[in-house]
Structures are given as C-alpha cells and as structure tokens.
Coordinates of C-alpha atoms in Angstrom, one line a residue:
X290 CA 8.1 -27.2 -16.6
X291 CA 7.3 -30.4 -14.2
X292 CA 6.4 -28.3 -11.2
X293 CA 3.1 -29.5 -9.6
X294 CA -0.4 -28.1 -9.2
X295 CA -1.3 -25.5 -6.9
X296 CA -4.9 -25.9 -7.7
X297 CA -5.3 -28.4 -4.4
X298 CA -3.7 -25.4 -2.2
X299 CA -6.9 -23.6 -2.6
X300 CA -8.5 -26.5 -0.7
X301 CA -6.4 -25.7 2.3
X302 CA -6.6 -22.0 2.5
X303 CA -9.5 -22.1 4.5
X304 CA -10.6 -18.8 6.6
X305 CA -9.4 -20.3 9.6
X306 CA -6.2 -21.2 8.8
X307 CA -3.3 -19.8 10.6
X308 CA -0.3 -19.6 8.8
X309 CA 2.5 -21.6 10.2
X310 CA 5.8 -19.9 11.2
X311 CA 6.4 -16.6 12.9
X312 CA 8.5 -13.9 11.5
X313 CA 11.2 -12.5 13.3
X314 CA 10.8 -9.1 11.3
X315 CA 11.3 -8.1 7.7
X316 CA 14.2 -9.0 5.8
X317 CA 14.7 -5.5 4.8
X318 CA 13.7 -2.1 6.2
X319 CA 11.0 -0.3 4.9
X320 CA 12.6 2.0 2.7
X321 CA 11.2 5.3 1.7
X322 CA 8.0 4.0 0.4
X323 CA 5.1 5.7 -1.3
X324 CA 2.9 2.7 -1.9
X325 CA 1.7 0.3 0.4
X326 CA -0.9 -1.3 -2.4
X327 CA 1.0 -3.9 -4.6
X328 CA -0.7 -2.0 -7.4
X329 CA 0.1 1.7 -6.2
X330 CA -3.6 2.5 -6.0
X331 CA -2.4 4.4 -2.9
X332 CA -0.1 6.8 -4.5
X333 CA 0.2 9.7 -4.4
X334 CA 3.3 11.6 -5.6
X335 CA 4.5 13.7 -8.2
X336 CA 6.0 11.6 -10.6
X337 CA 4.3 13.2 -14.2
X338 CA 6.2 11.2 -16.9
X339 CA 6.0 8.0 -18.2
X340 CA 8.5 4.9 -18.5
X341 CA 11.7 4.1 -16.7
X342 CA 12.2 6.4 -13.6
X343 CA 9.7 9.1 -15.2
X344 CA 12.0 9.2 -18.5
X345 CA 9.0 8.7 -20.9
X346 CA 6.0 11.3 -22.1
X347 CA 4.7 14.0 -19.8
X348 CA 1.6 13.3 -18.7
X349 CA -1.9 15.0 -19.2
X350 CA -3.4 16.9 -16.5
X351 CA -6.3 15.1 -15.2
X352 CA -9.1 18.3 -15.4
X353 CA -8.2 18.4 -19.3
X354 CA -9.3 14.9 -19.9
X355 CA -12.6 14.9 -19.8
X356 CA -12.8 13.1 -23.8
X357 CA -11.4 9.9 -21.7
X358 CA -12.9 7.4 -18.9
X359 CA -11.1 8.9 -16.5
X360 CA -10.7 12.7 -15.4
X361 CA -10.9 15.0 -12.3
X362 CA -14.9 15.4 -13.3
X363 CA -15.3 11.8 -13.1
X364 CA -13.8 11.8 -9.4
X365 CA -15.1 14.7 -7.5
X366 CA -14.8 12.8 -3.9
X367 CA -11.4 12.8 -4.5
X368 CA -11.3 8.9 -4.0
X369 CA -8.6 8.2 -6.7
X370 CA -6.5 11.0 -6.1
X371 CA -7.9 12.9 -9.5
X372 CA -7.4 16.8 -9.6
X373 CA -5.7 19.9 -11.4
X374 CA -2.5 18.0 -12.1
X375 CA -1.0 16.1 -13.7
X376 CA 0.7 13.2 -11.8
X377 CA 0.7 9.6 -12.5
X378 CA -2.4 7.4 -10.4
X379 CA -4.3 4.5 -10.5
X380 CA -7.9 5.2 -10.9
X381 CA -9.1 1.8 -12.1
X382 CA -7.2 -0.4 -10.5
X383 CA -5.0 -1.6 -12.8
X384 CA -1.5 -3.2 -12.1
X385 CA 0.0 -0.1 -11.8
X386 CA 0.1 4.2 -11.6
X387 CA -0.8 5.3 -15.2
X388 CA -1.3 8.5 -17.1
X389 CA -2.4 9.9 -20.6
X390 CA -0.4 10.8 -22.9
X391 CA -3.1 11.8 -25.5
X392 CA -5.9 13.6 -26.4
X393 CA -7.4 11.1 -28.2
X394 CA -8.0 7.9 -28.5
X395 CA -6.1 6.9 -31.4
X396 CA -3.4 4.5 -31.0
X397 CA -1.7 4.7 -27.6
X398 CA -2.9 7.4 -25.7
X399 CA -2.0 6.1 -22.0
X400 CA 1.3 4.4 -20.4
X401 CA 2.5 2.9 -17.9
X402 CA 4.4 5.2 -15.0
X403 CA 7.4 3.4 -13.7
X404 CA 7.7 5.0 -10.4
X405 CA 10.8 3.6 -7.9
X406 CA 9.9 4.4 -4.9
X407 CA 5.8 3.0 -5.4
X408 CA 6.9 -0.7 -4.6
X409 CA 5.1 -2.0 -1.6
X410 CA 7.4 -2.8 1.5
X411 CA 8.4 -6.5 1.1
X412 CA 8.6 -6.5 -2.6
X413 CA 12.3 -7.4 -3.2
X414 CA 12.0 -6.3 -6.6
X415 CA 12.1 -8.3 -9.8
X416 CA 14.7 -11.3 -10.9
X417 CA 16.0 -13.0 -13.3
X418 CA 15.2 -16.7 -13.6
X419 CA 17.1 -18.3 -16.4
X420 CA 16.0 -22.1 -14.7
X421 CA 19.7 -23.7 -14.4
X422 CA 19.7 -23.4 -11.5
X423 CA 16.3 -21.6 -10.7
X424 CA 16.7 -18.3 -8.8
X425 CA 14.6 -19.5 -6.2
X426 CA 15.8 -23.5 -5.3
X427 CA 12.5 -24.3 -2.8
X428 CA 9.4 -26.0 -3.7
X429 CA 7.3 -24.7 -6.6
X430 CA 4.2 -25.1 -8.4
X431 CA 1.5 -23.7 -10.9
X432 CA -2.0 -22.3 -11.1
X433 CA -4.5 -20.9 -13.0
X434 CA -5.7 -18.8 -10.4
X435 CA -2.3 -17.8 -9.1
X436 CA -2.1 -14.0 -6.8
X437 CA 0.6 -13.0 -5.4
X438 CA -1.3 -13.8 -1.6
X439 CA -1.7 -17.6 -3.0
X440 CA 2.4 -18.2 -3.5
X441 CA 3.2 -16.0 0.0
X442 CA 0.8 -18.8 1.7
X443 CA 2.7 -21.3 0.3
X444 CA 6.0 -20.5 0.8
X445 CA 5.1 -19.7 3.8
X446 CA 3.5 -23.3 4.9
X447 CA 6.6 -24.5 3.4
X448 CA 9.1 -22.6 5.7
X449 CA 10.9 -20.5 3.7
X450 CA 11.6 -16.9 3.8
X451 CA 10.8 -15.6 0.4
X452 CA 7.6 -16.5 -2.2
X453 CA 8.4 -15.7 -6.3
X454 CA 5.4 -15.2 -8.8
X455 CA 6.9 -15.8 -12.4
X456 CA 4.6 -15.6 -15.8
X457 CA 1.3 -15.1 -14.2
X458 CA 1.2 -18.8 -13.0
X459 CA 4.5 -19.5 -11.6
X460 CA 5.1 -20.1 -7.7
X461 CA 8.6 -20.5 -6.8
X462 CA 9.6 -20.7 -3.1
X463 CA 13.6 -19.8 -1.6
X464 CA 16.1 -18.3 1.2
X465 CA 18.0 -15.0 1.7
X466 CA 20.7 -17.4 0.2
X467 CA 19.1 -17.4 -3.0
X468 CA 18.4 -14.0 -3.0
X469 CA 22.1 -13.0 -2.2
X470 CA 23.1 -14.8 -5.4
X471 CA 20.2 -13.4 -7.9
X472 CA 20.5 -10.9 -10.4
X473 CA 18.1 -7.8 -10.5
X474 CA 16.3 -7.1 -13.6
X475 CA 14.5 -3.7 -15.0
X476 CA 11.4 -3.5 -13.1
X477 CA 9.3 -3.1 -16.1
X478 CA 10.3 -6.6 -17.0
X479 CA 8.0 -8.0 -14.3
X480 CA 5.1 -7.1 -16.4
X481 CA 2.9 -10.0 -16.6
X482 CA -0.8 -10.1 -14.7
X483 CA -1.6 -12.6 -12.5
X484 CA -3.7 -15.3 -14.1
X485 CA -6.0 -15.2 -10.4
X486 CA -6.0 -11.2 -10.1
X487 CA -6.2 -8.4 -12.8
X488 CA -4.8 -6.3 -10.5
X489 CA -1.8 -7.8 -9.9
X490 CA 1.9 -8.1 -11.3
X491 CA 3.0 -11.9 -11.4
X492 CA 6.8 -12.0 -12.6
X493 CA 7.3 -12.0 -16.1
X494 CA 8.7 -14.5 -18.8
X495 CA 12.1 -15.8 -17.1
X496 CA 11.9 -13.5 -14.4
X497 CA 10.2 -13.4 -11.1
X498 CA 8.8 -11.1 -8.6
X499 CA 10.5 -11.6 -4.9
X500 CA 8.6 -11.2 -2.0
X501 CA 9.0 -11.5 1.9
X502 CA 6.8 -14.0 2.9
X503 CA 5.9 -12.2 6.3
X504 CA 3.5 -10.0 3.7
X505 CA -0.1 -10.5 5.2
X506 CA 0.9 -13.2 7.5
X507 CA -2.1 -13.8 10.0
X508 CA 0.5 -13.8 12.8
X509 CA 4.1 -13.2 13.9
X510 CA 6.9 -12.2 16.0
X511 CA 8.8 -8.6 15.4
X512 CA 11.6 -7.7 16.9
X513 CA 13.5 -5.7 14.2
X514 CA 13.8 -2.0 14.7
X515 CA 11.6 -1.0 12.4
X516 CA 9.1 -2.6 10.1
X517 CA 5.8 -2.9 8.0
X518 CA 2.7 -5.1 9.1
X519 CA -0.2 -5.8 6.9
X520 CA -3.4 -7.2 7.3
X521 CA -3.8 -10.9 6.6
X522 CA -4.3 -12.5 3.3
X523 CA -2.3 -8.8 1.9
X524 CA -2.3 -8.0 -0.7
X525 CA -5.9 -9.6 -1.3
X526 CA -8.6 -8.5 0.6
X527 CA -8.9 -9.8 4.0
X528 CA -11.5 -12.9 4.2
X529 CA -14.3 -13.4 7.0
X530 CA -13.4 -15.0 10.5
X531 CA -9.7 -13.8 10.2
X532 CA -8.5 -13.6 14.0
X533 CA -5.0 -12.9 14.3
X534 CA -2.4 -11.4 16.4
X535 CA 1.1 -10.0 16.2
X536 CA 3.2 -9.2 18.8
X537 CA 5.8 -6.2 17.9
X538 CA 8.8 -6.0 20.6
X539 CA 11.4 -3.9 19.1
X540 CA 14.4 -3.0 21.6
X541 CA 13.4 0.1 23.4
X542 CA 11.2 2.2 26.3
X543 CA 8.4 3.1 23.3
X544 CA 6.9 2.5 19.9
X545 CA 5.5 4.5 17.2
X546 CA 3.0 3.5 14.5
X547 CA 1.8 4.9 11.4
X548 CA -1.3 3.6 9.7
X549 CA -0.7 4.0 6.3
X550 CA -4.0 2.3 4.7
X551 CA -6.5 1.4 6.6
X552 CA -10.1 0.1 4.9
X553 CA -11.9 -2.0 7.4
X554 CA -15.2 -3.5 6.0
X555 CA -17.5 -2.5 9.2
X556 CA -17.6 -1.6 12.8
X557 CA -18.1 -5.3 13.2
X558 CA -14.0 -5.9 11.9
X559 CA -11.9 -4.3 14.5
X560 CA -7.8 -4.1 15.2
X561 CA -7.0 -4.0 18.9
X562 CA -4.0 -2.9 20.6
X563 CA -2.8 -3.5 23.7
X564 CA 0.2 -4.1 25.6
X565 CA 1.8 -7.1 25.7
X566 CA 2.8 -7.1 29.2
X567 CA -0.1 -6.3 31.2
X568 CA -2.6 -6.8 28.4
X569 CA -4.3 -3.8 28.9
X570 CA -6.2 -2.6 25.8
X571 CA -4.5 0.9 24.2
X572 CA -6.5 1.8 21.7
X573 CA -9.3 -0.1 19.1
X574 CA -10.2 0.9 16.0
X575 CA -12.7 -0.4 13.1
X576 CA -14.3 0.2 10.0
X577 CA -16.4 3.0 11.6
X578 CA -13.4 4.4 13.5
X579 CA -10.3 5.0 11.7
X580 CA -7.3 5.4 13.7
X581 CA -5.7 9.3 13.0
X582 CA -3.4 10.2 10.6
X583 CA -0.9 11.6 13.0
X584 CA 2.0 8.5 14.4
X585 CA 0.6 6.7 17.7
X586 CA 3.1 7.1 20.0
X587 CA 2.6 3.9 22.8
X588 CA 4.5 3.9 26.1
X589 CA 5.2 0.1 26.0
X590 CA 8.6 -2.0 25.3
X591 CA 6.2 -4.7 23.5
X592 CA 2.3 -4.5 21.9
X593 CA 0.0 -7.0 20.9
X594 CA -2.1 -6.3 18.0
X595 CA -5.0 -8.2 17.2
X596 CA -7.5 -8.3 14.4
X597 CA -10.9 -10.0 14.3
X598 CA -13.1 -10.2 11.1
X599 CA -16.8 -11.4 11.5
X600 CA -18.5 -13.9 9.2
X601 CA -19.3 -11.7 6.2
X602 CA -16.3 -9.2 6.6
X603 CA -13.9 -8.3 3.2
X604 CA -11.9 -5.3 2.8
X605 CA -8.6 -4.3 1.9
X606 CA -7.4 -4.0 5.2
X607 CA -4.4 -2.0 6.4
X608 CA -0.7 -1.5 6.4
X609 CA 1.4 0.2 9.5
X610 CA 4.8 1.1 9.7
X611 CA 6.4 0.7 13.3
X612 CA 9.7 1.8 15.0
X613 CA 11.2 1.3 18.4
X614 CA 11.8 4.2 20.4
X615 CA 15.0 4.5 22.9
X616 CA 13.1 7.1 24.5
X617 CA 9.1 8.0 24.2
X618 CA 10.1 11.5 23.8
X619 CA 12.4 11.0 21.0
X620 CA 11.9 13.4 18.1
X621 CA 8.8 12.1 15.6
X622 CA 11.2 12.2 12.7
X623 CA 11.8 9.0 10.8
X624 CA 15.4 7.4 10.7
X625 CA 16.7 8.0 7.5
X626 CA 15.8 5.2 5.2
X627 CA 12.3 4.7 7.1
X628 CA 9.2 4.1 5.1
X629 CA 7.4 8.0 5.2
X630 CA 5.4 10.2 3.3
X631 CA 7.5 13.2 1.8
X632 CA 6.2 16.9 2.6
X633 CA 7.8 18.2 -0.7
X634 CA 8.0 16.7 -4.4
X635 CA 11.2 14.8 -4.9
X636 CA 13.0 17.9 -6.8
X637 CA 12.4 19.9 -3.4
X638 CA 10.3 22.5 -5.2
X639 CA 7.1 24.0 -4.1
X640 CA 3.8 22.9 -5.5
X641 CA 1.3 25.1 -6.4
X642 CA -2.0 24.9 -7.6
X643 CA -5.1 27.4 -8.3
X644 CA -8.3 27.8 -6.2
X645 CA -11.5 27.1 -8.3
X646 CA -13.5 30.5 -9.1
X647 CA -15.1 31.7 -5.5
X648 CA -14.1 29.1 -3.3
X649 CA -11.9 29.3 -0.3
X650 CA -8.3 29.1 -0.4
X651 CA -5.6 27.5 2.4
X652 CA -2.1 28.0 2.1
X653 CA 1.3 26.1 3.2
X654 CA 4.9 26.0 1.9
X655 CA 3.8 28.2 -1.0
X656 CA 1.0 26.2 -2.2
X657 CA -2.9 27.2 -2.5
X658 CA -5.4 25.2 -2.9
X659 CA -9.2 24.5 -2.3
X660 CA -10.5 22.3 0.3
X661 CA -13.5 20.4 -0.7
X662 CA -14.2 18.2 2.4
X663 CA -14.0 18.3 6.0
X664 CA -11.5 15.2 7.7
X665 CA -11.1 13.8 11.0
X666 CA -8.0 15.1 11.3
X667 CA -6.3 15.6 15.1
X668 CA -5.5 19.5 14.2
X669 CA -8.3 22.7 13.8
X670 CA -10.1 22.4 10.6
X671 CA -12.8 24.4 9.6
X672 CA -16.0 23.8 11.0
X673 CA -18.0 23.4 7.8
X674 CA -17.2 21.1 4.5
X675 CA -15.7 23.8 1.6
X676 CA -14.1 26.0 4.2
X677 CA -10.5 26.5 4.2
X678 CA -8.0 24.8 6.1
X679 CA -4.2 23.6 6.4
X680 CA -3.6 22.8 2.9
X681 CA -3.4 19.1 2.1
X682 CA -5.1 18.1 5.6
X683 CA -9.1 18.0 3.8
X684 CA -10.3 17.9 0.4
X685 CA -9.1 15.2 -2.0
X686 CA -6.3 13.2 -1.8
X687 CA -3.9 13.9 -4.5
X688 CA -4.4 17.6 -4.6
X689 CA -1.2 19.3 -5.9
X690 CA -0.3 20.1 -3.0
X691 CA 2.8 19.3 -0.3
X692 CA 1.5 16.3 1.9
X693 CA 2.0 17.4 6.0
X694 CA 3.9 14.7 7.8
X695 CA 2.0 11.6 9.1
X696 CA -1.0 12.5 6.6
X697 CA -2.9 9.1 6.4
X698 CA -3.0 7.4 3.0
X699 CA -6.6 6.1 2.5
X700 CA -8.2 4.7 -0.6
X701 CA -11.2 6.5 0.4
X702 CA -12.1 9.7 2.3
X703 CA -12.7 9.9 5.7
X704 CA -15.7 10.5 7.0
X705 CA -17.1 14.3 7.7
X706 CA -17.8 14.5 11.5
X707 CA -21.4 14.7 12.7
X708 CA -24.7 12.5 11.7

C-alpha cells in the first residue's frame, strides 16, 4: 500500500530509549473500565453470553467443563479467575474474554465475549479506514512483527497524539483532528491478531484500532483531573533497564491512586513515589511488595513516580488510575465516569454462589462463598488460609461474588503472609 518498513524501528527501540514527548494527560477520561489488559486477561465481571454486548449463547459454567482444556479443576489458585460460574474470562491468553458454549468438542463449542466496558483505558475504540483519505493522515508503515506497543512508539517518536494498528501489520499515525472526523465501527470488526503478538488485537481489514499514544510511555507530564498510567513498553511486558519517571500534578490539595494490575518481576524492579516538591520518598513498592488494594490517598499537590527495572527484569507491569483531590478528606467515591471496579453485577442483582461441602462460608450483600486463600489485604482476615472472611477479599479472583470497592485486580494471587 506504498507505506514503508517498520522492520528498521526495531533497531531503535533499544531498552534505554526514552520516548520523546511528554503527555499532558489522556485524551479521554478513564471511563468505567473493567480491563486494564489490552486482552481482558484481567476481567473480571459478569458478563455470561457471547457476541455483541452479551447478545450471543449463554455460557457454560466453568466447574462443568472438565471434558475441555480449561475448567475451574484446571485452575485451583484461582489465577485465571475460573470457579462455579459461569462468566466470560481469559484463561489462555488469547485476544480476548471467551467462554464455552458446548459440551463437546464438535464444531464450535467456544466464542468470543464482546464485553463494552473490557477495553483498556486509551483504546479509542475501532475505525473505519476506507484509505481516501486515510482515517489517520500521519506517518505510516508495516511490519511483520507489528504489536500494538511497536506502532504507540512510533507515533509517539513522531509527535503525534494517536497510534492505529490495522490488518495485523498496519501502523498508521494521527491527531484529535482525525479522530473528530472518523467513523466508529462494531468492535468485533477489529478482529485481526497482531502478526508480532498472539495476544493482541491489530485493527482489522479497512479498519483500525485507535489508541492514545501516552499508553506505556516511559515518561510524561499529567495534569488532567483524572487519568490512567501504565508501565512502560504497555501493553508488552516491561524490558530490563527501564528507568522512568512521571510526574502527576492534577489541580488540587491531594491525590488518590488505585493500582489496578500490578506484576513486577522481582524485588530488584521497584516503582517509587515521592513528592514532587520536596522529593521526599512516600511509599516504594516491588515485585516482593505489592502496594494494597485499597486507594493511596497522598497529601501532595504534585508526585513523582519512578520506576527502575534491573538488567534481567520482564513483567507485565502495572496500570493505576489517579485523581486530584480538592480536599484530602474528600469522600473515596469515584466521580461518575471514573475508571472503578463495580461492587454489584451490572443488572444491580445480588450474586450468589454455594460453599463447597464442609468448608467455611463468608457472607456480604447476600452472597456466600468459600475462601480458599489468605490475602494481604489492609482489613481482618482470618488468620489461617481456608478460614472465612469478607467475601470477595481472599480466595480466587473471579468467585461469584460482589467485588468490595478498591479490590486490586491481579493476574496472580497475592502472597499468603508469613515464610
């Protein structure tokens, strides 16, 4: 389509390259996300039918497929949010939340779930591109080994505020301008896998995927009121010898974070925080301490966050929400609009689910359920794994039950306390 090369771009995307450009914040607020994974290997809802906005086939419950790869047996950590239910996930890391829709495996027994609300925070959404004139009207190139991280790195070397991935090889750079004047297609049109990641959703044929080129930058400037920041090189994995910083100076007296994935490789990869003004150092976590689940509330008008990765460190990093606070004693709800993690199933109703024969039971908002494994969690827990608890606060990830606010999304469980 007479678009150069990418292939030489590789060549410059060297650990220790700093992206150029600093972001004055995100184009668009947050949303009420429940992905922060470009795949939605992080969800978590309820959505339990397949297709367009959960139109499709019900789904199976996942402790009554034990005939296929994947079942609540075949997870009993917990790590891919498997249980009694039956609500669409993403145990294998595919491009998307899935289900089956069949006992067997004869013809199609699984689908796709096309879940609205599981689109990672600068994802745009997806476009048409019918070429004359191109959605996007910036630079572009191919390559064969095109992710969605390669074409925000160069847009973003470029200058411009958005990066488009289009047929699994397509890079297409462009401006708010563009986007004002694009046309939205169906999500599900955007369905092609990108030729450098199986994992990953590159546009589609004549239409591309939009993305916010602020998306794991390895630094940047954020003064909008609220906002997402992701670890660099988002949404791949984080290479070694990353150091970057962020400085995050919404207008008011205080800010509050949320981590919403954090995966750090090793104590050795650590995020610092500190404020801005005095540079005094707040708090410091790393891949053997997680930060806690509950919002950080920081008495500081501006914060510097920095992350350092040592020579052998890869992981998938993290993702934090942030807001500016008029007052530090402002109430912890979320403005409306605000990314956040809902407490009840979309259709408001109570959850329930049934203890396992002889084990312990917790209870909250009508829901029971059986807690298999001891968090760090800031609240009382129970002071042995298997003993009951707040429900939703321990056990698996995914259980059907309501999720309390500010419950950290992890990819993996965290650790029990104690040797």
């Amino acid at each position: 389509m007479g678009t150069p090369a990418l292939q030489g771009l590789f060549l410059l995307f060297l650990p220790l390259l700093q992206p150029l450009g600093a972001s004055a914040g995100s184009l668009h607020s947050p949303g009420l996300s429940e992905c922060f994974q470009v795949n939605g290997a992080d969800y978590r809802g309820h959505q339990n039918h397949t297709g367009p906005r959960g139109a499709g086939r019900p789904c199976l419950f996942w402790d009554q497929t034990q005939q296929h790869s994947y079942s609540s047996a075949s997870d009993p950590q917990g790590r891919w949010g498997l249980g009694a239910h039956n609500f669409c996930r993403n145990p294998d890391g595919d491009v998307q939340p899935w289900c089956y829709v069949a006992e067997t495996e004869e013809g199609i027994y699984w689908r796709y779930c096309d879940i609205p609300t599981c689109h990672m925070p600068g994802y745009l959404g997806c476009f048409v591109d019918s070429g004359a004139p191109p959605a996007l009207s910036g630079p572009s190139g191919t390559s064969t080994k095109l992710t969605v991280q390669v074409c925000l790195r160069f847009c973003r070397m470029k200058g411009y505020q958005l990066a488009g991935v289009e047929a699994g090889y397509a890079c297409f750079c462009g401006s708010e301008s563009d986007l004002a004047r694009g046309r939205l297609a169906p999500a599900t049109d955007c369905d092609q896998i990108c030729f450098g990641h199986p994992g990953q959703l590159c546009g589609g044929d004549g239409r591309l995927g939009i993305y916010e080129v602020s998306v794991g930058s390895c630094q940047g400037n954020w003064t909008a009121p609220q906002g997402v920041i992701y670890s660099p090189d988002f949404p791949d994995e984080y290479g070694p010898d990353r150091n970057c910083s962020w400085v995050l100076g919404p207008t008011g007296a205080a800010l509050e974070l949320t981590f919403r994935l954090f995966e750090l490789a090793d104590p050795r990869d650590r995020l610092e925080l500190r404020d801005a003004g005095s540079g005094s150092l707040l708090f410091a976590f790393d891949g053997a301490r997680p930060p806690p689940p509950a919002p950080l509330r920081l008495r500081a008008a501006a914060l510097l966050l920095t992350f350092r990765s040592d020579a052998r460190g890869h992981a998938q990093g993290f993702a934090l929400t942030y807001r500016g606070l008029q007052d530090a004693t402002e109430d912890r709800a979320p403005p409306k609009g605000s990314a956040q993690t809902p407490v009840e199933p979309p259709d408001g109703t109570n959850v329930s689910c049934s203890p396992r024969p002889g084990a312990p039971q917790a209870a909250m908002g009508g829901a029971v359920c059986w807690l298999r494994e001891k968090g760090l969690w800031p609240w009382g827990l129970p002071g042995a794994p298997g003993e009951a608890g707040l429900c939703g606060t321990a056990g698996p990830e995914g259980w059907p039950c309501p999720v309390p606010p500010g419950t950290l999304r992890l990819r993996v469980l965290p650790q029990a306390t104690g040797p």
